[in-house]
Coordinates of C-alpha atoms in Angstrom, one line a residue:
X723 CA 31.6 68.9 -185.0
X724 CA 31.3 69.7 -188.6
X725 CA 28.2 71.2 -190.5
X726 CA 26.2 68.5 -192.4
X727 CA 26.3 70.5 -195.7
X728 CA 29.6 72.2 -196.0
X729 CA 31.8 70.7 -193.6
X730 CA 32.6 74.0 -191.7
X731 CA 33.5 73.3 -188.0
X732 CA 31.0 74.3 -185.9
X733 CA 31.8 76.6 -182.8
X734 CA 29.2 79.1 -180.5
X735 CA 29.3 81.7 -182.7
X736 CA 28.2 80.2 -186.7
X737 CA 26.2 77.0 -184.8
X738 CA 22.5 77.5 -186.5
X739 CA 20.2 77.9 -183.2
X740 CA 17.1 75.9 -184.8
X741 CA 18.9 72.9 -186.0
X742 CA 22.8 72.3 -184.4
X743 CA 24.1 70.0 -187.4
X744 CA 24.3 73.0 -189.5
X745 CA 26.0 76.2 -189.6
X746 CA 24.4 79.4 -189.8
X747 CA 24.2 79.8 -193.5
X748 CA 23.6 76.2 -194.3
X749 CA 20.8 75.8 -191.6
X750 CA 18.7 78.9 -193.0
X751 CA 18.9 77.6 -196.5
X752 CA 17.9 73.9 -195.2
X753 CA 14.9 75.4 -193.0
X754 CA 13.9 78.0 -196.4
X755 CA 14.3 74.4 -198.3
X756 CA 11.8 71.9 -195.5
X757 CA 9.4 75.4 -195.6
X758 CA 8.9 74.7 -199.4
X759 CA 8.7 71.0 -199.1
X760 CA 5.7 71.2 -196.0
X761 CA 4.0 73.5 -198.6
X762 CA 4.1 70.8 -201.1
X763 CA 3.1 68.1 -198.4
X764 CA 0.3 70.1 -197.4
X765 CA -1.0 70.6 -201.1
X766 CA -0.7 67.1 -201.8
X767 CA -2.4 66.0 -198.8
X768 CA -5.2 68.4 -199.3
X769 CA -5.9 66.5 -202.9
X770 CA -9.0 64.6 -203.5
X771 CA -9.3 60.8 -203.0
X772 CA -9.2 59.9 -206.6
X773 CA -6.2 62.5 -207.6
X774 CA -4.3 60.8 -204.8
X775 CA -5.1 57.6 -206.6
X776 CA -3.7 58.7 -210.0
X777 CA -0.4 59.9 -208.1
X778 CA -0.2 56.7 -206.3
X779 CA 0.3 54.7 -209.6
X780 CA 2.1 56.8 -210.9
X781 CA 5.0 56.4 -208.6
X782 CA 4.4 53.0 -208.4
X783 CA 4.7 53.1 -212.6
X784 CA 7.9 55.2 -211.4
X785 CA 9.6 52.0 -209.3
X786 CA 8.6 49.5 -211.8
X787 CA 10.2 51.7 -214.4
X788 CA 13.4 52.4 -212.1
X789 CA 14.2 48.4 -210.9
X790 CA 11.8 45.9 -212.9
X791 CA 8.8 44.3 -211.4
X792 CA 10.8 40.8 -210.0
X793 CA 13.6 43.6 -208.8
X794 CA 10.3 45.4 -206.1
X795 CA 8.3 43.9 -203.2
X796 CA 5.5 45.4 -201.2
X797 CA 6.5 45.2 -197.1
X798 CA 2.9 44.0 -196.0
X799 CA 2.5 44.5 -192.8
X800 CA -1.5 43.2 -193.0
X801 CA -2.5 46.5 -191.7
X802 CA -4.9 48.7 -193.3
X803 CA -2.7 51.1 -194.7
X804 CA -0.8 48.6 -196.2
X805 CA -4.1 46.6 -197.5
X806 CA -4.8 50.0 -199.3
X807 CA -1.5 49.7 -201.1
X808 CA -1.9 45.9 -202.0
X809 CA -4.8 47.1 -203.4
X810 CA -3.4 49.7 -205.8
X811 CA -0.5 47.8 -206.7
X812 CA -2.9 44.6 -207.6
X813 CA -4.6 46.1 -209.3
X814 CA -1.8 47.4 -212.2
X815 CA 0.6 44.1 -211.2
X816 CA -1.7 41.4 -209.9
X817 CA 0.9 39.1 -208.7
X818 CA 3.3 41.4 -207.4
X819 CA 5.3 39.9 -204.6
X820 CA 4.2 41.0 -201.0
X821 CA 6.7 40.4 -198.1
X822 CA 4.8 39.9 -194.7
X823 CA 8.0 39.9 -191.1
X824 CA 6.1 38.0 -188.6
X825 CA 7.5 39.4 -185.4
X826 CA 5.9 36.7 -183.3
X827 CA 4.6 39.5 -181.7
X828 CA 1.1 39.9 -184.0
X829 CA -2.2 40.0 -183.1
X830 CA -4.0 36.8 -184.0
X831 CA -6.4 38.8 -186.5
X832 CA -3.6 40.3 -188.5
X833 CA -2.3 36.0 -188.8
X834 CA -5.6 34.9 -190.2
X835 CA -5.8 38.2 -192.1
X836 CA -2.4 37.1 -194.0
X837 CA -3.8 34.0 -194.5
X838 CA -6.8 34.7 -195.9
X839 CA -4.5 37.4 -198.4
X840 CA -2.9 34.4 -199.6
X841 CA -5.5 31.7 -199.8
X842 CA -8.7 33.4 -201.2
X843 CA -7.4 36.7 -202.5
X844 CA -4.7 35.2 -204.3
X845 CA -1.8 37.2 -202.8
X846 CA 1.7 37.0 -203.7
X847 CA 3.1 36.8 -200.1
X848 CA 6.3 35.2 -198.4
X849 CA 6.5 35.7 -194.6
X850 CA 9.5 35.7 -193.2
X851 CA 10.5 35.6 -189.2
X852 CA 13.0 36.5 -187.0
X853 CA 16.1 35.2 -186.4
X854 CA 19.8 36.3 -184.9
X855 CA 23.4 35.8 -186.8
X856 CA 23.4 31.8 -185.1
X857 CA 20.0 31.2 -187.1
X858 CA 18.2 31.2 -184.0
X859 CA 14.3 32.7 -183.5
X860 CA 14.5 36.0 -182.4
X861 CA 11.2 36.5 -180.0
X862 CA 9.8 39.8 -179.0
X863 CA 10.8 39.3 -175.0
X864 CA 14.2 37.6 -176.6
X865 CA 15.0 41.2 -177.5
X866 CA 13.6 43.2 -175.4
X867 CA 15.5 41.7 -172.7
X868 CA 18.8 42.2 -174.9
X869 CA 18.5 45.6 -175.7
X870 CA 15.8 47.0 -174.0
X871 CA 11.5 47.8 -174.1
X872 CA 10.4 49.9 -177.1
X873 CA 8.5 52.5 -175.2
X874 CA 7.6 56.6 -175.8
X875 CA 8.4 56.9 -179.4
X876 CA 11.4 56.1 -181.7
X877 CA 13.2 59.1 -181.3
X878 CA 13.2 58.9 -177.4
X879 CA 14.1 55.5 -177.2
X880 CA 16.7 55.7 -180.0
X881 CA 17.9 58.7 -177.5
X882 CA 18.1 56.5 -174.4
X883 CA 20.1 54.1 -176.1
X884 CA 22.4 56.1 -177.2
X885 CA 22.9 57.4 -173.6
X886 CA 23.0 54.3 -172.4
X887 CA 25.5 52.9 -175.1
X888 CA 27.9 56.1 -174.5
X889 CA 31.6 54.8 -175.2
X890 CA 32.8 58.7 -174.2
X891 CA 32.1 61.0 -171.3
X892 CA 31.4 63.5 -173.9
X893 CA 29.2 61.7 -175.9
X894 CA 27.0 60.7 -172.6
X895 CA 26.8 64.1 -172.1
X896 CA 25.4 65.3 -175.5
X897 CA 23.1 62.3 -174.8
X898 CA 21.6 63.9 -172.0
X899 CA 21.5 67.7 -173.6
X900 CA 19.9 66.1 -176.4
X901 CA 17.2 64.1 -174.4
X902 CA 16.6 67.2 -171.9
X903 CA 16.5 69.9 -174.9
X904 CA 14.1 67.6 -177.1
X905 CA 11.8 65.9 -174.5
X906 CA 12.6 66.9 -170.8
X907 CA 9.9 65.2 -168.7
X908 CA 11.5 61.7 -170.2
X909 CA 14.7 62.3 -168.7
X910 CA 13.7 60.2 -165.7
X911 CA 13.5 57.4 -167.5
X912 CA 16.7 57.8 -168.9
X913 CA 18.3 54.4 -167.2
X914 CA 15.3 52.2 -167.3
X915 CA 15.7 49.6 -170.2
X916 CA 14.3 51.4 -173.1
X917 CA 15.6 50.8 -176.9
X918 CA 14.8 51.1 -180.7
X919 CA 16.0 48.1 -181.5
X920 CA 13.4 46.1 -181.4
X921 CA 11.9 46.7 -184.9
X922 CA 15.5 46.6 -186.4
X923 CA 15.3 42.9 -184.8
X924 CA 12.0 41.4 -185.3
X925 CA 11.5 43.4 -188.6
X926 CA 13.1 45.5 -190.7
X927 CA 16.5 43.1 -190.7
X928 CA 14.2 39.6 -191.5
X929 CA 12.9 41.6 -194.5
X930 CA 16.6 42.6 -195.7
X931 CA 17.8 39.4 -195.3
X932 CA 15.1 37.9 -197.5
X933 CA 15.3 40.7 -199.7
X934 CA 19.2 40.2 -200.4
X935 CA 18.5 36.5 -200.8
X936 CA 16.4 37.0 -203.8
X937 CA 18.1 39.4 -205.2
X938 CA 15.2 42.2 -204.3
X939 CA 15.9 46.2 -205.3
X940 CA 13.7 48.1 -203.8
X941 CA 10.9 48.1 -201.5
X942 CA 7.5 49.6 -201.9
X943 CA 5.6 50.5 -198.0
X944 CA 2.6 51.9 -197.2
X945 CA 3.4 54.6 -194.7
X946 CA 1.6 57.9 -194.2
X947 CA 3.9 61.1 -193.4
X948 CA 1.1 62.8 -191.0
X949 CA 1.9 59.4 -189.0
X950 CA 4.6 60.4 -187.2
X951 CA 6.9 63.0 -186.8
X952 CA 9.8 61.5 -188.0
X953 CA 8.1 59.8 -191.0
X954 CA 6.8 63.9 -191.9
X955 CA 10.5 64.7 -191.3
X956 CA 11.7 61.8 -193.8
X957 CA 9.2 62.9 -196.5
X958 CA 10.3 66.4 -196.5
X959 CA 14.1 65.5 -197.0
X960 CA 13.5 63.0 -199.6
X961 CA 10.0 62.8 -200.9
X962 CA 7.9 59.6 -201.5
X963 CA 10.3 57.7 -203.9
X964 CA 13.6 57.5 -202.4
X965 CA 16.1 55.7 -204.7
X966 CA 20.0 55.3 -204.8
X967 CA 20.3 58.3 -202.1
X968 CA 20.2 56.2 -199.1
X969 CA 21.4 52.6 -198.1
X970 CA 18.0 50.9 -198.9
X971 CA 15.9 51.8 -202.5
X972 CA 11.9 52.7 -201.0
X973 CA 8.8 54.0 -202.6
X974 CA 5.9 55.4 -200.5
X975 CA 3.3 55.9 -202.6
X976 CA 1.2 56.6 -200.2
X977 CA 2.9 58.9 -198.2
X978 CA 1.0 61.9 -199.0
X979 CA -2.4 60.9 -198.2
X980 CA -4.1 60.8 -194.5
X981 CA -6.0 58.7 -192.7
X982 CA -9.1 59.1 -193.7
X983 CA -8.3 58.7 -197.3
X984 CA -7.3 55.0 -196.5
X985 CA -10.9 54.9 -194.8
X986 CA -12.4 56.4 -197.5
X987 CA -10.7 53.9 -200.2
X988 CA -11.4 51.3 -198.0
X989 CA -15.1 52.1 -197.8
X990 CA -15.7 52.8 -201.6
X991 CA -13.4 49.9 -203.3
X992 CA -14.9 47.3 -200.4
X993 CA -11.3 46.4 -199.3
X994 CA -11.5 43.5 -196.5
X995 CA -9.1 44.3 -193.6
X996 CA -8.6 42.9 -190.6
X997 CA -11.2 41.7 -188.5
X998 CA -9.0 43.7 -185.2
X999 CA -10.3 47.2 -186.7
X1000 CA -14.2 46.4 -185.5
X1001 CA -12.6 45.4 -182.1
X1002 CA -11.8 49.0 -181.0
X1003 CA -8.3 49.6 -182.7
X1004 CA -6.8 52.1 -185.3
X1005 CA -3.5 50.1 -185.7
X1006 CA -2.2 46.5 -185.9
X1007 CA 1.4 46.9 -184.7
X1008 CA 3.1 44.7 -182.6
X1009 CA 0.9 43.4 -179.6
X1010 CA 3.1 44.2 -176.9
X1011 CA 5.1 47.6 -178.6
X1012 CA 4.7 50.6 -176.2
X1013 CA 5.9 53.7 -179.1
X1014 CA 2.7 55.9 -178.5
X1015 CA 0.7 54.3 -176.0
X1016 CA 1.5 57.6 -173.5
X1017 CA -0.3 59.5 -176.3
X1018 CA -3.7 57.3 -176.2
X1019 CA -6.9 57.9 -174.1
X1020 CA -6.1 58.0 -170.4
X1021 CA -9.6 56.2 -170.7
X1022 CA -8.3 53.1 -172.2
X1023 CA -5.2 52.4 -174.2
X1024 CA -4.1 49.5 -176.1
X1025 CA -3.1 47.5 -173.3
X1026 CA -6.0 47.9 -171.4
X1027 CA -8.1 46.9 -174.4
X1028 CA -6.1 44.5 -175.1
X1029 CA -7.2 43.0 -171.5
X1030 CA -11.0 42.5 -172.8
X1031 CA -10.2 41.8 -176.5
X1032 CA -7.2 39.1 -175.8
X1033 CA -7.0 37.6 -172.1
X1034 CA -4.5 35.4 -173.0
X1035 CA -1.8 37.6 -174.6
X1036 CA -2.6 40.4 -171.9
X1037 CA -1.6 38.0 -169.5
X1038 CA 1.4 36.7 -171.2
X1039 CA 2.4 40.7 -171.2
X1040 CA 2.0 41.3 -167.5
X1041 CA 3.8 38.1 -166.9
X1042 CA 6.4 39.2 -169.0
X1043 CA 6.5 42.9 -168.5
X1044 CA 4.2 44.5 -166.0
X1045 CA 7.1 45.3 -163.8
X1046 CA 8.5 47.6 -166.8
X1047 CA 5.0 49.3 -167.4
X1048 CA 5.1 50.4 -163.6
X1049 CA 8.1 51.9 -164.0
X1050 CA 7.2 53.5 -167.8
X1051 CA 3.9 54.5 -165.7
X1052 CA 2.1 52.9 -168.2
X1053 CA -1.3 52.7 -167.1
X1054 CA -2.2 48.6 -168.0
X1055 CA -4.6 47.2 -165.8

């Protein structure tokens, strides 16, 4: 194995301890170089609402400059994060084109809340849905049952897969050192059918594919870095605007700010969201996607809520998938 940075084999002796892609030298420089950039992420974060605002457009301004406004599209998901960004970008490009991936795997609220985007707020939005290379619809349960349940978190079931998907001996076995040195207690589940494809699937690849089609350059998403891990981890290597460094041109304008900013906007600019935030949820994601439901209240987690809010679809899930969820130990019923 060869250091990321300077191509130096790696051995026992010069393998950085904190970070085994790099070599000793490389790795302390890179860890001195993310210390600098979570100081920066925290100083940006701790801005007020309307500085945020300012810095927003700006790097909006930034893409428009960089690829043209027909060259840019906003990834509208219909959530309220990305509402927030709709409603930025509106207002300095009114009919900016928004590009909305039905998964067929949405809540009905964040439907009619596309709808109403497009018929009375005037929205610039195409949705696009899943389908495989034979043109045929891709379906949440079509892929799951291909590749496997999204379940845990990304970086687990990206993990499991790659276990799973192991073409060496070797390779299986850095699998498993990487799955027990990273998250031990998930090792267990290290043969059930868990995978990250499913977003790739029903998502992300629908939205490339139209993107290609009309000749799109870059792609403008409202995603928060204190999300997730790995979306903090992505900011501090590249920043919010991200263009010709990696295979796909993205801005995140709104990477930088937290939660209760996009509350806060929401609140003083009156933005409508969906109507599934007064029913007890802080996300719209996929229905049926389990990245993060081991992290909600033991009380009552999405699917459980999703019992009283949406009879129907919870039973269509336990129908589905309730013999996975006993063996995820996801609490459900």
């Amino acid at each position: 194995m060869l250091c990321k940075i300077c191509y130096e084999e790696l051995n026992l002796n010069n393998t950085y301890p904190l970070d085994h892609r790099y070599c000793n030298l490389c790795g302390m420089k890179h860890s001195a170089f993310l210390k600098e950039r979570r100081e920066l992420l925290n100083s940006l974060q701790e801005m007020n609402l309307e500085s945020k605002i300012i810095q927003t457009k700006h790097l909006i301004r930034e893409t428009v400059a960089e690829f043209g406004l027909d060259k840019i599209y906003i990834s509208y998901s219909g959530g309220k994060d990305s509402t927030v960004l709709s409603h930025i970008a509106k207002s300095m490009y009114p009919n900016i084109l928004h590009i909305f991936a039905n998964t067929t795997n949405e809540y009905p609220e964040t439907l009619q809340h596309i709808e109403w985007e497009k018929r009375v707020n005037c929205t610039n939005i195409i949705t696009v849905i899943p389908k495989d290379a034979h043109g045929e619809l891709w379906t949440f349960k079509k892929v799951t049952e291909t590749y496997g349940y999204p379940m845990f978190s990304k970086r687990i079931a990206n993990a499991i897969r790659t276990y799973q998907h192991a073409l060496s001996d070797k390779t299986r076995q850095n699998s498993i050192d990487y799955i027990q040195r990273n998250f031990n207690k998930y090792s267990k589940y290290k043969e059930l059918p868990i995978s990250d494809k499913c977003c790739d699937k029903l998502k992300k690849e629908p939205l490339r594919r139209k993107a290609k089609e009309l000749g799109l350059e870059c792609a403008i998403l409202g995603i928060l870095a204190s999300e997730s891990y790995q979306r903090e981890k992505e900011w501090l290597e590249y920043g919010c605007n991200v263009f010709h460094e990696k295979k796909d041109n993205q801005s995140k304008p709104l990477s930088f700010w937290k939660d209760d900013d996009i509350l806060e906007y929401i609140e003083k600019y009156h933005v409508k969201i969906s109507k599934l935030y007064n029913m007890g949820y802080t996300r719209n994601g996929c229905m049926y996607c389990g990245f993060g439901v081991h992290m909600e209240s033991k009380k009552e987690n999405r699917y459980q809520r999703l019992k009283k809010t949406h009879p129907i679809q919870y039973d269509y899930l336990v129908t589905n998938f309730g013999s996975l969820l006993i063996e995820f130990e996801v609490a459900f019923a």
